[in-house]
PDB file of C-alpha atoms in Angstrom:
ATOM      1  CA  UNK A  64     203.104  97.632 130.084  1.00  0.00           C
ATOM      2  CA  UNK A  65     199.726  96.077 130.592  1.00  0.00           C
ATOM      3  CA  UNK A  66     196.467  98.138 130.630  1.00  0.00           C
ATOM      4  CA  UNK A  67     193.937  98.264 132.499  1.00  0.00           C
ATOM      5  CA  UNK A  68     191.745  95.156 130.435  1.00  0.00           C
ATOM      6  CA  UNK A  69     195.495  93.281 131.157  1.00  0.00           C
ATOM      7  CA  UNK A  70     195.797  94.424 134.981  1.00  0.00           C
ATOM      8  CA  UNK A  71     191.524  93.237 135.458  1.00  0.00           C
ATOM      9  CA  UNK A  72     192.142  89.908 133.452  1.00  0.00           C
ATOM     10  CA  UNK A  73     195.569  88.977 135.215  1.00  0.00           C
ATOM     11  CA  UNK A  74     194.446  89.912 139.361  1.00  0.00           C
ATOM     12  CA  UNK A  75     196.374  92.901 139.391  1.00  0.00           C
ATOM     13  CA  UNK A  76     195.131  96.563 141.001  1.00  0.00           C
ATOM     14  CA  UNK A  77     192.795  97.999 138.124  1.00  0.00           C
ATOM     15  CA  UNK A  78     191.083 101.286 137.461  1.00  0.00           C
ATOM     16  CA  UNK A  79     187.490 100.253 137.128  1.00  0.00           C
ATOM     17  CA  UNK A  80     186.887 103.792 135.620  1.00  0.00           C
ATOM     18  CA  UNK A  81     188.825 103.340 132.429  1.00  0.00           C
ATOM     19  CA  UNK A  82     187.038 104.210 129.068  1.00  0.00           C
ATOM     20  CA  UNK A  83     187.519 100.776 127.770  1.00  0.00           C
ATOM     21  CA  UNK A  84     185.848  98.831 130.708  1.00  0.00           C
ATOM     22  CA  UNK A  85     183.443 101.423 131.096  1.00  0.00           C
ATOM     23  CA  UNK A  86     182.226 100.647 127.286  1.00  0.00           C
ATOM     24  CA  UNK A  87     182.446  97.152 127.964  1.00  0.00           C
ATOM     25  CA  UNK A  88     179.974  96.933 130.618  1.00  0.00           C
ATOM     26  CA  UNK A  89     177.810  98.833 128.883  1.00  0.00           C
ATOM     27  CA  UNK A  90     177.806  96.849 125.990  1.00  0.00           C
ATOM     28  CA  UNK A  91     177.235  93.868 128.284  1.00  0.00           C
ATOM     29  CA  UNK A  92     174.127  96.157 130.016  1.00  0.00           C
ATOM     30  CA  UNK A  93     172.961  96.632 126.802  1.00  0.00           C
ATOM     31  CA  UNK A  94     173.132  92.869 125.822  1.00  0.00           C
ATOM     32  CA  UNK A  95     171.378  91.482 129.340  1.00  0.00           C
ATOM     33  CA  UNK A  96     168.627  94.365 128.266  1.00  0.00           C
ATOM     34  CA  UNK A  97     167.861  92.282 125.009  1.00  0.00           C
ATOM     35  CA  UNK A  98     168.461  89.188 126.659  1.00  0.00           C
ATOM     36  CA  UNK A  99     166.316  89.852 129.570  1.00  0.00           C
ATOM     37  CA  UNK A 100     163.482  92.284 127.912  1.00  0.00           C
ATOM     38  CA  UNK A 101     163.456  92.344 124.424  1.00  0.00           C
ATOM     39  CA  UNK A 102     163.572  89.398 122.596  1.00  0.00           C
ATOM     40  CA  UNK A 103     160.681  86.525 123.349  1.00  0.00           C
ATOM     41  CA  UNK A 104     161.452  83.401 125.471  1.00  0.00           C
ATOM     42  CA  UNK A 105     159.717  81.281 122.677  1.00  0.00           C
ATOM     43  CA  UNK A 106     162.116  82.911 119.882  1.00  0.00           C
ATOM     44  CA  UNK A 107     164.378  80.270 121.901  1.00  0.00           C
ATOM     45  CA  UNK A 108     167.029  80.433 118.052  1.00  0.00           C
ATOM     46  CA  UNK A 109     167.432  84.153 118.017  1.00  0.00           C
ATOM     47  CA  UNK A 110     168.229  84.005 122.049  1.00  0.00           C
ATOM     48  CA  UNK A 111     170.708  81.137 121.806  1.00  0.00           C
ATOM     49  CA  UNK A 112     172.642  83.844 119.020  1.00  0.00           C
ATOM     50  CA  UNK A 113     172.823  86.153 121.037  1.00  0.00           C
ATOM     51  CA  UNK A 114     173.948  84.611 124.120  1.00  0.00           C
ATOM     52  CA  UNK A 115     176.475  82.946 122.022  1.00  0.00           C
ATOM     53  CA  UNK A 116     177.493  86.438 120.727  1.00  0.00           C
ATOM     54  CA  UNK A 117     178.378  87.712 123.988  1.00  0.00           C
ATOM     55  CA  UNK A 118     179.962  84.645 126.627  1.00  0.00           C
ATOM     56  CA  UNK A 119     182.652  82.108 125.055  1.00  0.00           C
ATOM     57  CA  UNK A 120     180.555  78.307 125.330  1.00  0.00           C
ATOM     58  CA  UNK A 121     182.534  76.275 122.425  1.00  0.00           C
ATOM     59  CA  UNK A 122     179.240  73.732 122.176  1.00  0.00           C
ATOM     60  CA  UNK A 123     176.837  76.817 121.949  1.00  0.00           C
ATOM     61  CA  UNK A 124     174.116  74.889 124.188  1.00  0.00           C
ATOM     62  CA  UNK A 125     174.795  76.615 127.564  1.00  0.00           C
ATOM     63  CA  UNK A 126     171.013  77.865 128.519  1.00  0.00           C
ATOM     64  CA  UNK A 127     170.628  80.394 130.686  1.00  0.00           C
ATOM     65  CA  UNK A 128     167.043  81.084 132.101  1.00  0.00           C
ATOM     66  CA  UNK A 129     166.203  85.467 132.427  1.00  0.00           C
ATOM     67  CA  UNK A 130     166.912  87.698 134.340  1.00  0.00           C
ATOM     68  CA  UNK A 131     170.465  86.853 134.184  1.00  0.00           C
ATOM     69  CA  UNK A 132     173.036  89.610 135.606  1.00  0.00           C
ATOM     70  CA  UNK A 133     176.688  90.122 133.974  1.00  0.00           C
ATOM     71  CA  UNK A 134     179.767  92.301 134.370  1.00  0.00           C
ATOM     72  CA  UNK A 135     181.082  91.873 130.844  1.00  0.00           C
ATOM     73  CA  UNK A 136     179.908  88.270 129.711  1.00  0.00           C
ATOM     74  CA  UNK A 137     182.711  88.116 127.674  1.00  0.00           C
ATOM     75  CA  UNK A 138     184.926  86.822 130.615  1.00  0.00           C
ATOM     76  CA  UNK A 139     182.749  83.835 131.077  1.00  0.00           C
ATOM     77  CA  UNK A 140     184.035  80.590 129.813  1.00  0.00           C
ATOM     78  CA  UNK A 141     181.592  77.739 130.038  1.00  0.00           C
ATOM     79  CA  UNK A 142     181.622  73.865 129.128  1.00  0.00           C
ATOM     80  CA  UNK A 143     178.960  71.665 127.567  1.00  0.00           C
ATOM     81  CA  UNK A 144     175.160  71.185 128.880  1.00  0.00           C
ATOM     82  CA  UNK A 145     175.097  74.461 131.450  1.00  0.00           C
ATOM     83  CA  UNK A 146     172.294  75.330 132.681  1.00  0.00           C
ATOM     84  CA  UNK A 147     171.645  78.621 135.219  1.00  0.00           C
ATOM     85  CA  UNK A 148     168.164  78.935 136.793  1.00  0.00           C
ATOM     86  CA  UNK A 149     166.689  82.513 137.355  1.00  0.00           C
ATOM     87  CA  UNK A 150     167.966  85.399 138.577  1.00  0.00           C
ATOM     88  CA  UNK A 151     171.910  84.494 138.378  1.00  0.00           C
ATOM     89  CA  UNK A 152     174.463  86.978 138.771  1.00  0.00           C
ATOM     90  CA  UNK A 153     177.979  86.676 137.014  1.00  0.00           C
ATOM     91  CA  UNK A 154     180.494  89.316 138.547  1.00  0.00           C
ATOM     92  CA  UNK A 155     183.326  88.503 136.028  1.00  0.00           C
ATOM     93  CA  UNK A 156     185.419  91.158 136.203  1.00  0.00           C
ATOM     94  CA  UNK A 157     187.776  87.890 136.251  1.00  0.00           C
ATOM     95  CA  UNK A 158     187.377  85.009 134.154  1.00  0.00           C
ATOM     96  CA  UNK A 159     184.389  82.641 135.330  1.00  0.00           C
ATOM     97  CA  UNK A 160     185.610  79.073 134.141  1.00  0.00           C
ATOM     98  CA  UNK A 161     182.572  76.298 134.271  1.00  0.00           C
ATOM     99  CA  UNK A 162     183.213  72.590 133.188  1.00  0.00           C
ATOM    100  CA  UNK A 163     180.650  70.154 131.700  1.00  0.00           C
ATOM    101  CA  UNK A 164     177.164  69.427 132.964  1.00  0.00           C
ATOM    102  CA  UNK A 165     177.021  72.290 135.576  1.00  0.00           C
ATOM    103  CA  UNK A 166     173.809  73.295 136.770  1.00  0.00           C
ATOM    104  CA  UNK A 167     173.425  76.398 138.744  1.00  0.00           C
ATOM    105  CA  UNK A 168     169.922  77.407 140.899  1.00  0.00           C
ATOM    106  CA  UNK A 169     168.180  80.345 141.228  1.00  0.00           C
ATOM    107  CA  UNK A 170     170.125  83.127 142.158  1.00  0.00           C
ATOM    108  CA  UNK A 171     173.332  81.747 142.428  1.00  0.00           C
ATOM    109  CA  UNK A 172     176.116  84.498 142.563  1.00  0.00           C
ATOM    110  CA  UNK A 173     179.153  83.971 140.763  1.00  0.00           C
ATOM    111  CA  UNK A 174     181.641  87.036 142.798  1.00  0.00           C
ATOM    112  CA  UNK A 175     184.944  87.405 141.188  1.00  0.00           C
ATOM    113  CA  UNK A 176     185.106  90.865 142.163  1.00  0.00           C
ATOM    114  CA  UNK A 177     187.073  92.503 145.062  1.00  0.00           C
ATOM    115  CA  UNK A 178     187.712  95.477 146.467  1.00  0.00           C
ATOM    116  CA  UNK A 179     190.797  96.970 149.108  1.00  0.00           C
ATOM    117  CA  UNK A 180     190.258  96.759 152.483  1.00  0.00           C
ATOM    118  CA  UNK A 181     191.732  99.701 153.106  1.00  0.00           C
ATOM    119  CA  UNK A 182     189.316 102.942 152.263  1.00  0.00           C
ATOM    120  CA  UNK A 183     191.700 105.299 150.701  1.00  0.00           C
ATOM    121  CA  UNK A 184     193.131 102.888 147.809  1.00  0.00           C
ATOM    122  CA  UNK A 185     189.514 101.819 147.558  1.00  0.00           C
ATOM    123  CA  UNK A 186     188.324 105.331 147.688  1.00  0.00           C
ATOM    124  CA  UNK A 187     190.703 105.808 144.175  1.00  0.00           C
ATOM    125  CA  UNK A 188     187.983 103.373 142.191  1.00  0.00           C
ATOM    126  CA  UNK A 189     190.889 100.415 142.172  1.00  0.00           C
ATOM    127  CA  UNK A 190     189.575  97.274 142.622  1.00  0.00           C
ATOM    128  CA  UNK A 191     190.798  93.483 141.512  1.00  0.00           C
ATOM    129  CA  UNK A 192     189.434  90.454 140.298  1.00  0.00           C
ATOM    130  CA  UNK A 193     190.359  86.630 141.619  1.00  0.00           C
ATOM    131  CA  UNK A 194     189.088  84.058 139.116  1.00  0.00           C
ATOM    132  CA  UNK A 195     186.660  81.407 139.658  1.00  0.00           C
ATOM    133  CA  UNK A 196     186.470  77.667 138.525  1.00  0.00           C
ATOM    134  CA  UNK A 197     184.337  75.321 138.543  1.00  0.00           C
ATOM    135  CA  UNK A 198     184.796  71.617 137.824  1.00  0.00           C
ATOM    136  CA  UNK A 199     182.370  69.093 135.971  1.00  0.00           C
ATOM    137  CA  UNK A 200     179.322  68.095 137.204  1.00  0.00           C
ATOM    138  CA  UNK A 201     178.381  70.498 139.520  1.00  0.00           C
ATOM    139  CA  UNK A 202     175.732  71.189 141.072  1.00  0.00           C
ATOM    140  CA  UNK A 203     175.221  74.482 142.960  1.00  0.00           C
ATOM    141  CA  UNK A 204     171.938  75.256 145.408  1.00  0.00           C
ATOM    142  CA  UNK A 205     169.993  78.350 145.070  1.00  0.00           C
ATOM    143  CA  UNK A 206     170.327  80.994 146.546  1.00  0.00           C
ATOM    144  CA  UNK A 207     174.418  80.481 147.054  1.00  0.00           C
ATOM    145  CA  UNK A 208     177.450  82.994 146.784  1.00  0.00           C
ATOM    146  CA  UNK A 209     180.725  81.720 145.671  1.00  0.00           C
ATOM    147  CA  UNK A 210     183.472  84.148 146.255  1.00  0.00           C
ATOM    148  CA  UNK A 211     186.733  85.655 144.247  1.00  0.00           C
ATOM    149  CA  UNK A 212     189.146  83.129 144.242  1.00  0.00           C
ATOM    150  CA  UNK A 213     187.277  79.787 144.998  1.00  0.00           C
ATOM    151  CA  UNK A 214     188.098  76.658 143.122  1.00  0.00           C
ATOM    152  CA  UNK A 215     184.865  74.082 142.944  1.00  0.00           C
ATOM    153  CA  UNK A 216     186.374  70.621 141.980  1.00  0.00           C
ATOM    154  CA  UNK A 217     184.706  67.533 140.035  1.00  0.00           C
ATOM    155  CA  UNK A 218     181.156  65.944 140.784  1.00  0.00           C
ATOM    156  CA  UNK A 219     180.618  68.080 143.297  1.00  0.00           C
ATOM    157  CA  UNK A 220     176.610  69.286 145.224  1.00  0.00           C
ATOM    158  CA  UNK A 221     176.627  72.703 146.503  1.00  0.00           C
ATOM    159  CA  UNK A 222     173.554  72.959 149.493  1.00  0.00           C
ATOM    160  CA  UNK A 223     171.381  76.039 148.869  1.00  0.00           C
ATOM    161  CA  UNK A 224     172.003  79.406 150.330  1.00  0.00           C
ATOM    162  CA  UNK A 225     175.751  78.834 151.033  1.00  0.00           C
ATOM    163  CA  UNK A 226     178.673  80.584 151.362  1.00  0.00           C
ATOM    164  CA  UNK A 227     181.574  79.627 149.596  1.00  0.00           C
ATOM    165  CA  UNK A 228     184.790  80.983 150.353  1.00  0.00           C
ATOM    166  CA  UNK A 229     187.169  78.487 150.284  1.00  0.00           C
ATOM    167  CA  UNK A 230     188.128  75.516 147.440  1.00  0.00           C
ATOM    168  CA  UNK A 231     186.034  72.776 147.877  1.00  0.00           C
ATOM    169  CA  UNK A 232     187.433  68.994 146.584  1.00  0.00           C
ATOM    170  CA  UNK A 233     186.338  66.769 143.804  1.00  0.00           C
ATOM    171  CA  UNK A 234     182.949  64.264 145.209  1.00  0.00           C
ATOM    172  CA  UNK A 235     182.175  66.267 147.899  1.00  0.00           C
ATOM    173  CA  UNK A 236     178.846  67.828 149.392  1.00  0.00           C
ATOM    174  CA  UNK A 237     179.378  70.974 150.508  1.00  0.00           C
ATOM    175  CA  UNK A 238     177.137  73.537 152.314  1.00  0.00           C
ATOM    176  CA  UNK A 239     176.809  76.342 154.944  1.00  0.00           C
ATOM    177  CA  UNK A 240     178.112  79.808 155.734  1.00  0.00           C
ATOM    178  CA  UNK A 241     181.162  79.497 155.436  1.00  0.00           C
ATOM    179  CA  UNK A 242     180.572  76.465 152.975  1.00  0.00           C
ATOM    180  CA  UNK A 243     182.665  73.061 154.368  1.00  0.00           C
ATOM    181  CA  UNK A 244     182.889  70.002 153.221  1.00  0.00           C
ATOM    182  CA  UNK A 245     180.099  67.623 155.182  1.00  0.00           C
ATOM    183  CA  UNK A 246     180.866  64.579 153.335  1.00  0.00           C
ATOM    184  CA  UNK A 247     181.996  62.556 150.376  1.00  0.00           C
ATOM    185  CA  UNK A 248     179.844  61.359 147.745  1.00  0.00           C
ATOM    186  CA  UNK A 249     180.115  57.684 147.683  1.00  0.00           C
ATOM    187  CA  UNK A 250     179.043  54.479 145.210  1.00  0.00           C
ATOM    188  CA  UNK A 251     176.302  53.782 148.168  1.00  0.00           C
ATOM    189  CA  UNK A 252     175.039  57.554 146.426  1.00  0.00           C
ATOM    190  CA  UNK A 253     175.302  55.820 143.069  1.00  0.00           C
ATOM    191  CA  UNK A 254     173.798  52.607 143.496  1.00  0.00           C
ATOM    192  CA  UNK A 255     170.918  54.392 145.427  1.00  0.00           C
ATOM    193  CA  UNK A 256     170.010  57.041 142.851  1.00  0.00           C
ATOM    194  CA  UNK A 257     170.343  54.120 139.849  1.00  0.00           C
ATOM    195  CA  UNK A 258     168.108  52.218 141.562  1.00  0.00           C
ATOM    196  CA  UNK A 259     165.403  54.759 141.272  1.00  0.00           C
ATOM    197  CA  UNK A 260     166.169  55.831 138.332  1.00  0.00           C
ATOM    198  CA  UNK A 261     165.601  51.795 137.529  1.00  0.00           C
ATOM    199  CA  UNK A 262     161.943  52.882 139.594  1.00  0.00           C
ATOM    200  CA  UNK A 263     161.193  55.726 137.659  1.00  0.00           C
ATOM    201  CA  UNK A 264     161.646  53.699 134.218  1.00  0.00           C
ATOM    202  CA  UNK A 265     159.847  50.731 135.282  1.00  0.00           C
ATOM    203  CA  UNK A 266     157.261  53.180 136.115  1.00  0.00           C
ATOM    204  CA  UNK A 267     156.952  54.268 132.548  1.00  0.00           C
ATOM    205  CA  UNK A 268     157.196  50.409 130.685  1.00  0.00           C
ATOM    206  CA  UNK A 269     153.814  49.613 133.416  1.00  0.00           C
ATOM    207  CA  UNK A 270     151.615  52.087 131.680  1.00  0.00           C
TER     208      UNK A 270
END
């Protein structure tokens, strides 16, 4: 019989009342408080440990600017060379999964979190939790929400302030509310940003 961590993790009716999830959102409280407040932006060591203390990142170089907003942390599973800009939220009451090279913008809002339609279940503190994923090399606007459930595939550009609430396909720009797909990323997209990357290098041999 699973409890109520089990039902939470697997997208099953959960109790979001239960002594054990209750203690682990307030350890996760207590760690965004240190995160966020206590310890200086310039000790940049001692805040790497600690955010490697509380969310699973196997390369240990995810950097995450403050305030940064989290459920339980430890439910967030992130790849190599992530970066989140200010004021993110992380609602992972399900598991978060992030690939490599994912970069997120201010205030993005990671929502894993939902709750019955109907009042009375609702009413009883149950709640659920779809999980989110996100493929490699992603980019996601500020100011977006991406909902329980959603699936964001590979090499993908999320527009600022959008709504995502359905899965949205590998080389794709994305963007709007609801977010839809309003084109494929290309090798004319390639060849146009090399080329000014070629610019901006040039640019640095001529002084």
């Amino acid at each position: 019989m699973l409890n109520e961590r089990e039902l939470m993790i697997a997208g099953e009716l959960y109790n979001s009342s239960d002594a054990e999830l209750v203690q682990m959102r307030m350890k996760a409280k207590q760690w965004t408080y240190l995160y966020n407040e206590v310890i200086p932006v310039d000790q940049g060591q001692e805040r790497s440990k600690l955010l490697n203390s509380m969310i699973d990142c196997p390369t240990q170089d995810a950097y995450i600017e403050v305030p940064v907003r989290m459920d339980y942390a430890s439910n967030l599973h992130i790849g190599s060379h992530f970066y989140a800009n200010y004021d993110c939220i992380f609602l992972d009451v399900a598991p978060i999964r992030i690939g490599n090279q994912v970069m997120l913008g201010p205030r993005v809002s990671l929502y894993t979190a939902g709750h019955p339609i109907d009042a009375d279940v609702r009413n009883k503190q149950l709640e659920y939790g779809h999980q989110i994923t996100i493929g490699n090399n992603v980019w996601i606007g500020g100011n977006t929400v991406v909902c329980p459930g959603v699936k964001i595939g590979n090499n993908v550009v999320i527009g600022a302030g959008s709504i995502v609430t359905k899965d949205i396909p590998d080389n794709t720009v994305a963007a709007g509310n609801p977010a839809r797909t309003i084109r494929k990323i290309t090798n004319e997209d390639k060849i146009y940003w090399e080329n000014k990357q070629k610019e901006y290098l040039k640019r640095g041999t001529d002084k």
